[in-house]
Short mmCIF file of C-alpha atoms in Angstrom, two decimals:
data_model
loop_
_atom_site.label_atom_id
_atom_site.label_comp_id
_atom_site.label_asym_id
_atom_site.label_seq_id
_atom_site.Cartn_x
_atom_site.Cartn_y
_atom_site.Cartn_z
CA MET A 1 -87.44 -34.05 23.88
CA LEU A 2 -84.41 -32.59 22.25
CA THR A 3 -82.76 -32.77 18.87
CA MET A 4 -79.28 -31.44 18.25
CA VAL A 5 -78.00 -29.95 15.10
CA LYS A 6 -74.87 -29.27 14.70
CA ARG A 7 -71.77 -32.87 16.58
CA ASN A 8 -38.92 -48.39 28.74
CA ALA A 9 -37.91 -45.78 30.71
CA SER A 10 -34.11 -45.54 30.43
CA HIS A 11 -31.78 -45.06 33.36
CA TYR A 12 -30.60 -41.53 33.84
CA VAL A 13 -27.71 -40.16 35.82
CA SER A 14 -28.95 -37.22 37.81
CA ARG A 15 -26.92 -34.24 38.75
CA VAL A 16 -27.62 -32.50 41.98
CA PHE A 17 -28.92 -28.97 41.76
CA LYS A 18 -26.37 -27.05 43.79
CA GLY A 19 -26.44 -23.63 45.43
CA ALA A 20 -29.12 -21.10 46.00
CA ARG A 21 -28.33 -19.40 42.70
CA ILE A 22 -26.52 -20.76 39.70
CA ALA A 23 -24.57 -18.31 37.64
CA GLY A 24 -24.15 -18.88 33.99
CA VAL A 25 -25.05 -17.58 30.62
CA CYS A 26 -27.09 -19.68 28.25
CA ALA A 27 -26.67 -19.28 24.53
CA LEU A 28 -30.19 -18.01 24.01
CA LEU A 29 -32.14 -18.48 20.87
CA THR A 30 -34.72 -15.95 19.87
CA LEU A 31 -37.88 -16.47 21.90
CA ASN A 32 -41.00 -15.34 20.17
CA ALA A 33 -44.49 -15.15 21.54
CA VAL A 34 -46.47 -18.27 20.81
CA PRO A 35 -49.68 -17.44 18.93
CA SER A 36 -51.57 -20.54 20.05
CA VAL A 37 -51.71 -19.78 23.77
CA PHE A 38 -55.20 -19.65 25.22
CA ALA A 39 -56.54 -17.95 28.31
CA ALA A 40 -57.12 -20.59 30.96
CA GLN A 41 -58.38 -20.94 34.51
CA ARG A 42 -57.78 -23.57 37.17
CA VAL A 43 -61.00 -25.15 38.35
CA ILE A 44 -61.80 -27.42 41.29
CA VAL A 45 -62.44 -30.74 39.60
CA ASN A 46 -62.84 -33.01 42.64
CA GLU A 47 -65.77 -31.15 44.22
CA ALA A 48 -69.49 -31.12 43.41
CA HIS A 49 -72.53 -29.14 44.60
CA ILE A 50 -75.85 -31.01 44.67
CA GLU A 51 -79.09 -29.25 45.55
CA VAL A 52 -81.04 -31.10 48.24
CA SER A 53 -84.43 -30.70 49.87
CA ASP A 54 -83.28 -31.61 53.40
CA GLN A 55 -80.28 -32.82 55.38
CA SER A 56 -81.51 -36.31 56.22
CA GLN A 57 -79.18 -39.31 56.04
CA ARG A 58 -81.08 -40.79 53.11
CA THR A 59 -80.87 -37.53 51.18
CA GLN A 60 -77.16 -37.29 51.89
CA GLN A 61 -76.52 -40.80 50.55
CA ALA A 62 -78.33 -40.03 47.31
CA ALA A 63 -76.56 -36.68 46.95
CA LEU A 64 -73.17 -38.28 47.63
CA LYS A 65 -73.58 -40.74 44.76
CA GLU A 66 -74.81 -37.98 42.44
CA ALA A 67 -71.87 -35.79 43.44
CA LEU A 68 -69.38 -38.55 42.64
CA LYS A 69 -71.00 -39.03 39.23
CA GLN A 70 -70.66 -35.31 38.57
CA VAL A 71 -66.99 -35.35 39.59
CA PHE A 72 -66.21 -38.34 37.36
CA VAL A 73 -67.76 -36.50 34.40
CA LYS A 74 -65.96 -33.28 35.31
CA MET A 75 -62.55 -34.97 35.63
CA SER A 76 -62.90 -36.98 32.42
CA GLY A 77 -64.93 -34.53 30.37
CA SER A 78 -67.26 -37.28 29.16
CA THR A 79 -70.45 -38.90 30.45
CA ALA A 80 -69.33 -42.13 28.76
CA VAL A 81 -67.05 -42.95 31.71
CA LEU A 82 -70.13 -43.69 33.82
CA ASP A 83 -70.56 -46.90 31.80
CA ASN A 84 -67.13 -48.19 32.79
CA ALA A 85 -67.13 -51.18 35.16
CA GLY A 86 -64.51 -49.66 37.46
CA VAL A 87 -66.43 -46.40 37.72
CA LYS A 88 -69.69 -48.24 38.40
CA ALA A 89 -67.97 -50.15 41.20
CA ALA A 90 -66.75 -46.88 42.75
CA LEU A 91 -70.25 -45.44 42.57
CA ARG A 92 -71.57 -48.33 44.65
CA THR A 93 -69.33 -47.27 47.55
CA PRO A 94 -68.87 -43.51 47.12
CA GLN A 95 -67.82 -43.11 50.78
CA ALA A 96 -64.47 -44.68 49.90
CA MET A 97 -63.65 -41.68 47.70
CA LEU A 98 -65.09 -38.99 50.00
CA ARG A 99 -62.72 -36.62 51.80
CA SER A 100 -65.20 -34.21 53.32
CA TYR A 101 -68.68 -32.77 52.92
CA ARG A 102 -70.62 -29.73 54.03
CA PHE A 103 -73.86 -27.88 53.39
CA ASP A 104 -74.03 -24.53 51.61
CA PHE A 105 -77.02 -22.22 51.51
CA ASP A 106 -78.07 -19.78 48.80
CA GLY A 107 -81.30 -18.04 49.63
CA ASN A 108 -83.91 -20.76 50.04
CA ARG A 109 -81.73 -23.40 48.38
CA THR A 110 -79.62 -25.95 50.23
CA TYR A 111 -76.60 -27.63 48.63
CA TYR A 112 -74.72 -30.76 49.62
CA VAL A 113 -71.06 -30.07 48.82
CA ALA A 114 -68.79 -33.11 48.57
CA GLU A 115 -65.00 -33.11 48.12
CA PHE A 116 -63.43 -36.35 46.89
CA ASP A 117 -59.90 -37.71 47.02
CA ASN A 118 -58.25 -36.42 43.86
CA THR A 119 -55.43 -38.98 43.98
CA LYS A 120 -57.79 -41.95 44.21
CA LEU A 121 -59.96 -40.61 41.40
CA THR A 122 -56.94 -40.01 39.17
CA GLU A 123 -55.56 -43.49 39.84
CA LEU A 124 -58.92 -45.07 39.00
CA LEU A 125 -59.31 -43.21 35.71
CA GLN A 126 -55.74 -44.02 34.68
CA ARG A 127 -56.08 -47.67 35.74
CA GLU A 128 -59.23 -48.02 33.65
CA MET A 129 -57.55 -46.23 30.70
CA LEU A 130 -60.21 -43.51 30.75
CA PRO A 131 -59.75 -39.85 29.78
CA LEU A 132 -58.29 -37.62 32.48
CA TRP A 133 -58.74 -33.87 32.12
CA GLY A 134 -56.58 -31.66 34.32
CA ASP A 135 -57.76 -28.66 36.29
CA ARG A 136 -56.57 -26.13 33.70
CA ARG A 137 -59.50 -25.33 31.45
CA PRO A 138 -59.66 -22.82 28.55
CA GLU A 139 -61.89 -19.81 29.13
CA THR A 140 -64.83 -19.13 26.83
CA ILE A 141 -67.01 -16.10 26.30
CA VAL A 142 -70.58 -16.63 25.13
CA TRP A 143 -72.55 -13.99 23.22
CA ILE A 144 -76.24 -14.90 23.17
CA ALA A 145 -79.02 -12.93 21.50
CA GLN A 146 -82.47 -13.97 22.69
CA ASP A 147 -85.72 -13.24 20.94
CA VAL A 148 -88.15 -12.21 23.68
CA SER A 149 -91.40 -12.85 21.84
CA ASP A 150 -93.60 -11.58 24.67
CA GLU A 151 -91.94 -8.18 24.48
CA ASP A 152 -91.37 -8.29 20.71
CA LYS A 153 -87.66 -7.51 21.04
CA ARG A 154 -84.21 -9.08 20.98
CA ILE A 155 -81.66 -8.72 23.77
CA ILE A 156 -78.05 -9.70 24.39
CA LEU A 157 -77.67 -11.65 27.62
CA GLU A 158 -75.13 -10.08 29.97
CA GLU A 159 -73.06 -11.33 32.88
CA SER A 160 -75.35 -9.82 35.51
CA SER A 161 -78.51 -11.27 33.97
CA GLN A 162 -80.65 -13.41 36.28
CA SER A 163 -82.77 -14.98 33.56
CA GLU A 164 -83.41 -18.73 33.71
CA LEU A 165 -81.46 -19.23 30.50
CA THR A 166 -78.39 -17.44 31.90
CA LEU A 167 -78.54 -19.27 35.23
CA THR A 168 -78.87 -22.65 33.49
CA LEU A 169 -75.95 -21.86 31.21
CA LYS A 170 -73.71 -20.96 34.15
CA GLN A 171 -74.84 -23.87 36.32
CA THR A 172 -74.20 -26.44 33.60
CA ALA A 173 -70.79 -24.92 32.91
CA LYS A 174 -69.97 -25.13 36.62
CA GLU A 175 -71.02 -28.78 36.77
CA ARG A 176 -68.85 -29.63 33.76
CA GLY A 177 -65.89 -27.57 34.97
CA ILE A 178 -65.94 -25.07 32.10
CA PRO A 179 -64.83 -21.47 32.80
CA LEU A 180 -67.55 -19.62 30.93
CA SER A 181 -68.57 -15.98 31.04
CA LEU A 182 -71.02 -13.62 29.40
CA PRO A 183 -70.19 -10.08 28.22
CA LEU A 184 -70.64 -7.12 30.55
CA MET A 185 -72.63 -5.22 27.93
CA ASP A 186 -71.39 -1.91 29.30
CA LEU A 187 -70.73 1.17 27.20
CA THR A 188 -67.64 -0.38 25.60
CA ASP A 189 -69.48 -3.52 24.52
CA ASN A 190 -72.41 -1.52 23.20
CA VAL A 191 -69.98 0.48 21.06
CA ASN A 192 -68.11 -2.59 19.81
CA ILE A 193 -71.04 -4.85 18.94
CA THR A 194 -74.76 -4.66 18.17
CA ILE A 195 -77.68 -7.01 18.59
CA TYR A 196 -77.58 -7.55 14.82
CA ASP A 197 -73.96 -8.76 14.99
CA VAL A 198 -74.78 -11.36 17.64
CA TRP A 199 -78.07 -12.37 16.05
CA GLY A 200 -76.34 -12.82 12.71
CA ARG A 201 -73.42 -14.67 14.39
CA PHE A 202 -70.99 -12.56 12.41
CA VAL A 203 -67.47 -13.75 13.11
CA GLU A 204 -65.49 -10.54 12.77
CA PRO A 205 -67.60 -8.39 15.16
CA LEU A 206 -67.68 -11.22 17.70
CA GLN A 207 -63.89 -11.48 17.61
CA THR A 208 -63.44 -7.72 17.84
CA ALA A 209 -65.77 -7.36 20.81
CA SER A 210 -64.08 -10.30 22.59
CA VAL A 211 -60.59 -8.80 22.43
CA ARG A 212 -61.08 -6.79 25.65
CA TYR A 213 -61.82 -10.00 27.56
CA GLY A 214 -58.57 -11.67 26.48
CA ILE A 215 -60.42 -14.86 25.57
CA ASP A 216 -59.79 -16.79 22.37
CA ASN A 217 -62.66 -19.29 22.46
CA ILE A 218 -65.90 -17.60 21.43
CA ILE A 219 -69.44 -18.88 21.10
CA GLY A 220 -72.08 -16.75 19.42
CA ALA A 221 -75.71 -17.86 19.54
CA ARG A 222 -79.29 -16.79 18.98
CA VAL A 223 -82.33 -18.27 20.73
CA TYR A 224 -85.81 -17.96 19.28
CA LYS A 225 -89.21 -19.58 19.00
CA ASN A 226 -89.10 -22.42 16.46
CA ASP A 227 -91.75 -21.40 13.95
CA PRO A 228 -91.54 -23.53 10.77
CA THR A 229 -93.88 -21.13 8.98
CA VAL A 230 -91.23 -18.41 9.13
CA ILE A 231 -88.26 -18.58 6.82
CA PRO A 232 -85.26 -16.66 8.20
CA GLU A 233 -83.50 -14.14 6.02
CA LEU A 234 -81.39 -15.95 3.45
CA PRO A 235 -77.60 -15.54 3.35
CA GLU A 236 -76.09 -13.48 0.58
CA THR A 237 -73.45 -16.15 0.03
CA VAL A 238 -73.41 -19.68 1.35
CA VAL A 239 -70.09 -21.30 2.17
CA ALA A 240 -69.72 -24.97 1.33
CA SER A 241 -69.57 -27.23 4.35
CA GLY A 242 -67.02 -29.80 5.35
CA THR A 243 -64.01 -27.68 4.44
CA VAL A 244 -62.48 -27.30 7.90
CA ASP A 245 -62.15 -29.42 11.00
CA SER A 246 -64.97 -28.38 13.28
CA LEU A 247 -66.11 -28.91 16.81
CA GLU A 248 -68.13 -31.89 15.65
CA ASP A 249 -65.21 -33.44 13.76
CA VAL A 250 -63.29 -33.59 17.01
CA LEU A 251 -66.33 -35.07 18.75
CA ASP A 252 -66.24 -37.86 16.18
CA SER A 253 -62.62 -38.54 17.06
CA GLU A 254 -63.55 -38.68 20.73
CA LEU A 255 -66.26 -41.27 20.04
CA ALA A 256 -63.81 -43.42 18.09
CA ARG A 257 -61.19 -43.10 20.78
CA MET A 258 -63.61 -44.03 23.55
CA SER A 259 -64.71 -47.02 21.47
CA ASP A 260 -61.08 -48.16 21.30
CA GLN A 261 -61.02 -48.07 25.09
CA ASN A 262 -63.86 -50.64 25.12
CA ILE A 263 -66.50 -48.26 26.41
CA GLU A 264 -69.91 -49.26 25.15
CA ARG A 265 -71.97 -46.46 23.79
CA ASP A 266 -74.90 -46.12 21.43
CA THR A 267 -74.33 -45.03 17.88
CA PRO A 268 -75.45 -41.42 17.48
CA GLU A 269 -78.30 -40.75 15.11
CA GLY A 270 -78.51 -37.87 12.77
CA VAL A 271 -76.57 -36.06 10.15
CA THR A 272 -73.59 -33.78 10.38
CA ASN A 273 -74.01 -30.08 10.85
CA SER A 274 -72.50 -27.62 8.47
CA ASN A 275 -69.08 -26.10 8.83
CA SER A 276 -67.66 -23.06 7.16
CA ASP A 277 -64.34 -22.62 5.41
CA ILE A 278 -63.42 -19.51 7.33
CA SER A 279 -60.20 -18.49 9.01
CA ALA A 280 -60.15 -16.66 12.35
CA ASP A 281 -59.58 -13.35 10.60
CA SER A 282 -62.07 -13.86 7.79
CA ASP A 283 -64.52 -11.29 6.51
CA VAL A 284 -68.14 -11.03 7.59
CA ILE A 285 -69.97 -14.35 7.60
CA SER A 286 -73.56 -14.70 6.57
CA ALA A 287 -76.08 -14.99 9.37
CA ASP A 288 -77.57 -18.21 8.07
CA SER A 289 -74.60 -19.98 6.52
CA ASP A 290 -75.44 -23.07 8.54
CA VAL A 291 -78.51 -23.63 6.36
CA ILE A 292 -76.67 -25.66 3.76
CA SER A 293 -78.61 -28.82 3.21
CA ALA A 294 -82.01 -29.97 4.29
CA ASP A 295 -80.57 -32.78 6.35
CA SER A 296 -77.42 -31.09 7.66
CA ASP A 297 -79.22 -29.48 10.57
CA VAL A 298 -80.35 -32.52 12.55
CA MET A 299 -78.60 -34.63 15.14
CA LYS A 300 -80.54 -36.81 17.52
CA GLU A 301 -79.97 -37.02 21.23
CA THR A 302 -78.00 -40.17 22.09
CA GLU A 303 -78.42 -42.14 25.30
CA VAL A 304 -75.32 -43.38 27.16
CA GLY A 305 -76.61 -45.70 29.82
CA ASP A 306 -79.00 -43.51 31.76
CA ASN A 307 -77.10 -40.38 30.77
CA ALA A 308 -77.50 -38.36 27.60
CA ALA A 309 -74.38 -37.81 25.51
CA LEU A 310 -74.15 -35.80 22.34
CA GLY A 311 -72.52 -37.48 19.37
CA MET A 312 -72.07 -36.58 15.75
CA ALA A 313 -72.22 -38.78 12.65
CA GLU A 314 -69.51 -38.19 10.09
CA THR A 315 -70.35 -36.67 6.74
CA ASN A 316 -70.48 -39.19 3.94
CA ALA A 317 -67.15 -38.89 2.19
CA ASN A 318 -68.84 -39.28 -1.17
CA THR A 319 -71.49 -36.64 -0.50
CA GLN A 320 -70.77 -32.93 -0.83
CA ALA A 321 -73.34 -30.77 0.96
CA GLN A 322 -74.96 -28.26 -1.35
CA PRO A 323 -76.64 -24.95 -0.49
CA LEU A 324 -80.42 -24.84 -0.38
CA ALA A 325 -81.74 -23.00 -3.40
CA PRO A 326 -84.12 -20.25 -2.24
CA PHE A 327 -87.85 -20.65 -2.85
CA THR A 328 -87.67 -24.28 -3.89
CA MET A 329 -89.51 -27.32 -2.56
CA ASP A 330 -86.31 -28.44 -0.78
CA GLU A 331 -86.21 -25.20 1.15
CA PHE A 332 -89.83 -25.36 2.25
CA THR A 333 -89.48 -29.05 3.11
CA HIS A 334 -86.51 -28.18 5.32
CA TYR A 335 -88.43 -25.63 7.37
CA ALA A 336 -91.53 -27.81 7.57
CA LYS A 337 -89.34 -30.58 8.99
CA ARG A 338 -88.39 -28.31 11.90
CA ALA A 339 -91.98 -28.31 13.15
CA GLY A 340 -91.53 -31.51 15.14
CA GLU A 341 -88.04 -30.82 16.43
CA GLY A 342 -88.94 -28.62 19.40
CA ASP A 343 -90.61 -25.42 20.44
CA PHE A 344 -87.36 -23.44 20.50
CA ALA A 345 -84.19 -23.24 18.45
CA LEU A 346 -80.63 -22.17 19.24
CA ASP A 347 -78.29 -21.45 16.34
CA TRP A 348 -74.63 -21.23 17.33
CA VAL A 349 -71.21 -20.46 15.93
CA PHE A 350 -67.96 -21.55 17.56
CA ILE A 351 -64.78 -19.57 16.92
CA GLY A 352 -61.52 -20.99 18.19
CA GLY A 353 -58.17 -22.35 17.09
CA GLY A 354 -58.40 -20.48 13.79
CA LYS A 355 -61.52 -22.42 12.79
CA VAL A 356 -65.22 -21.64 12.67
CA SER A 357 -68.14 -24.07 12.83
CA TYR A 358 -71.91 -23.60 12.86
CA GLY A 359 -74.81 -25.61 14.15
CA SER A 360 -78.29 -25.55 15.67
CA ILE A 361 -80.12 -27.17 18.56
CA TYR A 362 -83.88 -27.69 18.89
CA GLY A 363 -85.60 -28.29 22.20
CA ASP A 364 -88.68 -27.67 24.27
CA THR A 365 -87.25 -24.81 26.35
CA PRO A 366 -84.43 -22.25 26.00
CA GLU A 367 -82.97 -23.55 29.27
CA LEU A 368 -82.70 -27.08 27.88
CA LEU A 369 -80.96 -25.70 24.82
CA ALA A 370 -78.43 -23.82 26.94
CA SER A 371 -77.65 -26.92 28.98
CA GLU A 372 -77.17 -29.12 25.91
CA LEU A 373 -74.97 -26.51 24.23
CA VAL A 374 -72.60 -26.46 27.21
CA ASP A 375 -72.61 -30.27 27.40
CA ALA A 376 -71.63 -30.58 23.73
CA TYR A 377 -68.99 -27.88 24.10
CA SER A 378 -67.54 -29.61 27.16
CA ASN A 379 -67.30 -32.87 25.22
CA TYR A 380 -65.43 -31.02 22.50
CA LEU A 381 -62.91 -29.43 24.89
CA SER A 382 -62.37 -32.77 26.60
CA SER A 383 -61.55 -34.38 23.26
CA LEU A 384 -58.80 -31.78 22.85
CA TYR A 385 -57.30 -31.72 26.33
CA ALA A 386 -58.24 -34.90 28.21
CA VAL A 387 -55.51 -37.54 28.30
CA VAL A 388 -56.33 -41.20 27.73
CA GLY A 389 -54.02 -43.35 29.83
CA ILE A 390 -51.31 -45.52 28.34
CA ASP A 391 -50.23 -48.85 29.81
CA ALA A 392 -47.30 -48.35 32.22
CA SER A 393 -44.99 -50.56 30.14
CA LYS A 394 -45.61 -48.43 27.05
CA ARG A 395 -45.30 -44.97 28.55
CA GLU A 396 -42.84 -42.66 26.86
CA VAL A 397 -40.06 -40.82 28.68
CA LEU A 398 -39.51 -37.43 27.06
CA THR A 399 -36.47 -35.24 27.65
CA VAL A 400 -37.14 -31.50 27.69
CA SER A 401 -34.87 -28.52 28.26
CA ILE A 402 -36.22 -25.49 30.10
CA ALA A 403 -34.35 -22.17 30.13
CA ASN A 404 -34.55 -19.45 32.80
CA VAL A 405 -34.37 -21.89 35.71
CA GLY A 406 -31.58 -20.29 37.73
CA THR A 407 -32.74 -20.48 41.34
CA ILE A 408 -33.95 -23.04 43.80
CA GLY A 409 -37.30 -21.25 43.80
CA SER A 410 -37.69 -21.37 40.02
CA TYR A 411 -36.65 -25.02 39.97
CA ALA A 412 -39.28 -25.86 42.58
CA SER A 413 -41.92 -23.91 40.65
CA VAL A 414 -41.07 -25.64 37.36
CA LYS A 415 -41.16 -29.11 38.90
CA ALA A 416 -44.43 -28.41 40.69
CA TYR A 417 -45.95 -27.13 37.46
CA LEU A 418 -44.84 -30.17 35.45
CA ASN A 419 -46.10 -32.61 38.06
CA SER A 420 -49.45 -30.81 38.13
CA LEU A 421 -50.13 -31.59 34.47
CA SER A 422 -52.41 -34.61 34.04
CA VAL A 423 -50.37 -35.86 31.10
CA ILE A 424 -47.19 -36.18 33.21
CA GLU A 425 -46.77 -39.05 35.66
CA SER A 426 -43.44 -37.79 36.99
CA ALA A 427 -40.83 -35.14 36.24
CA THR A 428 -37.18 -35.70 37.21
CA LEU A 429 -34.30 -33.26 36.89
CA ILE A 430 -31.43 -35.02 35.10
CA GLU A 431 -29.12 -32.13 34.27
CA GLN A 432 -28.54 -28.47 35.12
CA SER A 433 -26.33 -26.34 32.89
CA GLY A 434 -26.31 -22.67 33.80
CA THR A 435 -29.92 -21.61 33.82
CA VAL A 436 -31.06 -24.45 31.58
CA ALA A 437 -32.64 -27.39 33.38
CA THR A 438 -33.19 -30.71 31.63
CA PHE A 439 -36.03 -32.90 32.84
CA ALA A 440 -37.08 -36.46 32.07
CA LEU A 441 -40.88 -36.54 31.82
CA THR A 442 -42.76 -39.82 32.08
CA LEU A 443 -45.94 -39.33 30.07
CA VAL A 444 -49.25 -41.08 30.62
CA GLY A 445 -50.42 -39.67 27.29
CA THR A 446 -48.82 -38.51 24.06
CA VAL A 447 -46.41 -35.67 23.28
CA ASP A 448 -49.29 -33.84 21.58
CA ASP A 449 -51.27 -34.10 24.82
CA LEU A 450 -48.36 -32.44 26.60
CA LEU A 451 -48.10 -29.63 24.06
CA ASN A 452 -51.87 -29.02 24.20
CA SER A 453 -51.70 -28.73 27.99
CA VAL A 454 -48.72 -26.36 27.88
CA ARG A 455 -50.46 -24.07 25.37
CA LEU A 456 -53.23 -23.35 27.87
CA GLU A 457 -50.88 -21.08 29.81
CA THR A 458 -47.85 -18.90 29.15
CA LYS A 459 -45.70 -20.31 31.93
CA LEU A 460 -43.86 -22.66 29.61
CA ARG A 461 -43.25 -21.33 26.10
CA PRO A 462 -41.57 -23.18 23.24
CA VAL A 463 -38.23 -21.70 22.16
CA THR A 464 -38.27 -20.55 18.54
CA ASP A 465 -35.65 -19.34 16.09
CA ALA A 466 -35.46 -15.93 14.41
CA HIS A 467 -38.15 -17.03 11.93
CA GLY A 468 -40.61 -18.04 14.63
CA GLU A 469 -40.13 -21.77 14.03
CA SER A 470 -39.73 -24.14 16.97
CA VAL A 471 -36.17 -25.34 17.40
CA GLU A 472 -35.30 -29.03 17.18
CA GLY A 473 -35.97 -31.07 20.27
CA HIS A 474 -38.26 -29.99 23.05
CA SER A 475 -36.92 -26.69 24.37
CA PHE A 476 -38.96 -24.30 26.47
CA TYR A 477 -38.59 -21.02 28.33
CA TRP A 478 -39.92 -20.64 31.87
CA SER A 479 -41.65 -17.30 32.22
CA ASN A 480 -43.47 -17.51 35.53
#
């Protein structure tokens, strides 16, 4: 039992790229660093590890189907794809997608490892107009403070921790294809941040302590026993909710988009979680600023077929969430209501993209909470970076200019990079002038999808003028 709080291509005349090196001087515009570039990793999206009890043929067949399900979810970023007719058909004959399999061993555990044909999977998702998420995924650091009631203390979970909560967090992230790490908690971390900073989910200390890791997406959380008889310390100031786009707002957009693609899913129950009107460089945030209204902390688990998916209901446009007045009946009613939500609670804050959002999850175990947190976060990232296919007849051909492409090697690297992006169907060189190469890109998504994908790395940076504004057209600088 778990309750979530939060959420027509034209014809081009190509010029042949001549010579091993092309001399020439390009009239360069000022190239400034792009502030919205995120640390990213490349993950293996077409492979899955399934724990098995033996190596029998029957066990392998069951594991193969489960592995393909996991890969479909990993490549799309959403469990909703498992309800698609084309995906269901593929799951009935998973051998058709299989490239190879093997068994891995970790201590007393045995894993069935299946690798599937990436091209076939991509073609299926695009043919069915389902989201396709490339192998470049933004990195995230998670700061978790856990209340260890048996020992009457609070600890910050570190990367080397072997607790069940940590292992579940990492395993779920691996299954969803999310590069996720915990802090080292060495001397540097202990100087930069305290247990009180993480427990309070204070934005500024979390950002400061995360700088050394070079990661922009930050999750801060606290896990504790859900005791409705205890009222947590009240915030000094409560920030009104609904003032910024949050993680859950984007989840709403994903639900609407998936609905447009004719994917049947249940309507999520519950009420929106609270958001805070805070910029990335804001001052200290109150530890309990998510406690804004008695109903703003509850979102029910939603079933998608036989798979659970987390959704978020939109805030009523005519209703403005108000802070809970301390020591009133509303406040005590709110905490009494938590009694039936679960034995444990996880309050989180997400910091990324210059926005901050808060929420809470209630469940029967800390491990379940960790798993559901990663699932919801994966859904959010997918809504940002996964590309929903466009019918071939309606696909846009975009012309882009890329500077610093002056050798055969750099040209090959640029073309390979462009073709590796899930939003690009094909990239064709149409002109070379000095060290500036002009490509025609056939997109299976939108221009915004392309820009979001490019921002994940620094290989391709938009060219800006002296004021830091992007120049007209789509001009980039190759910096690999």
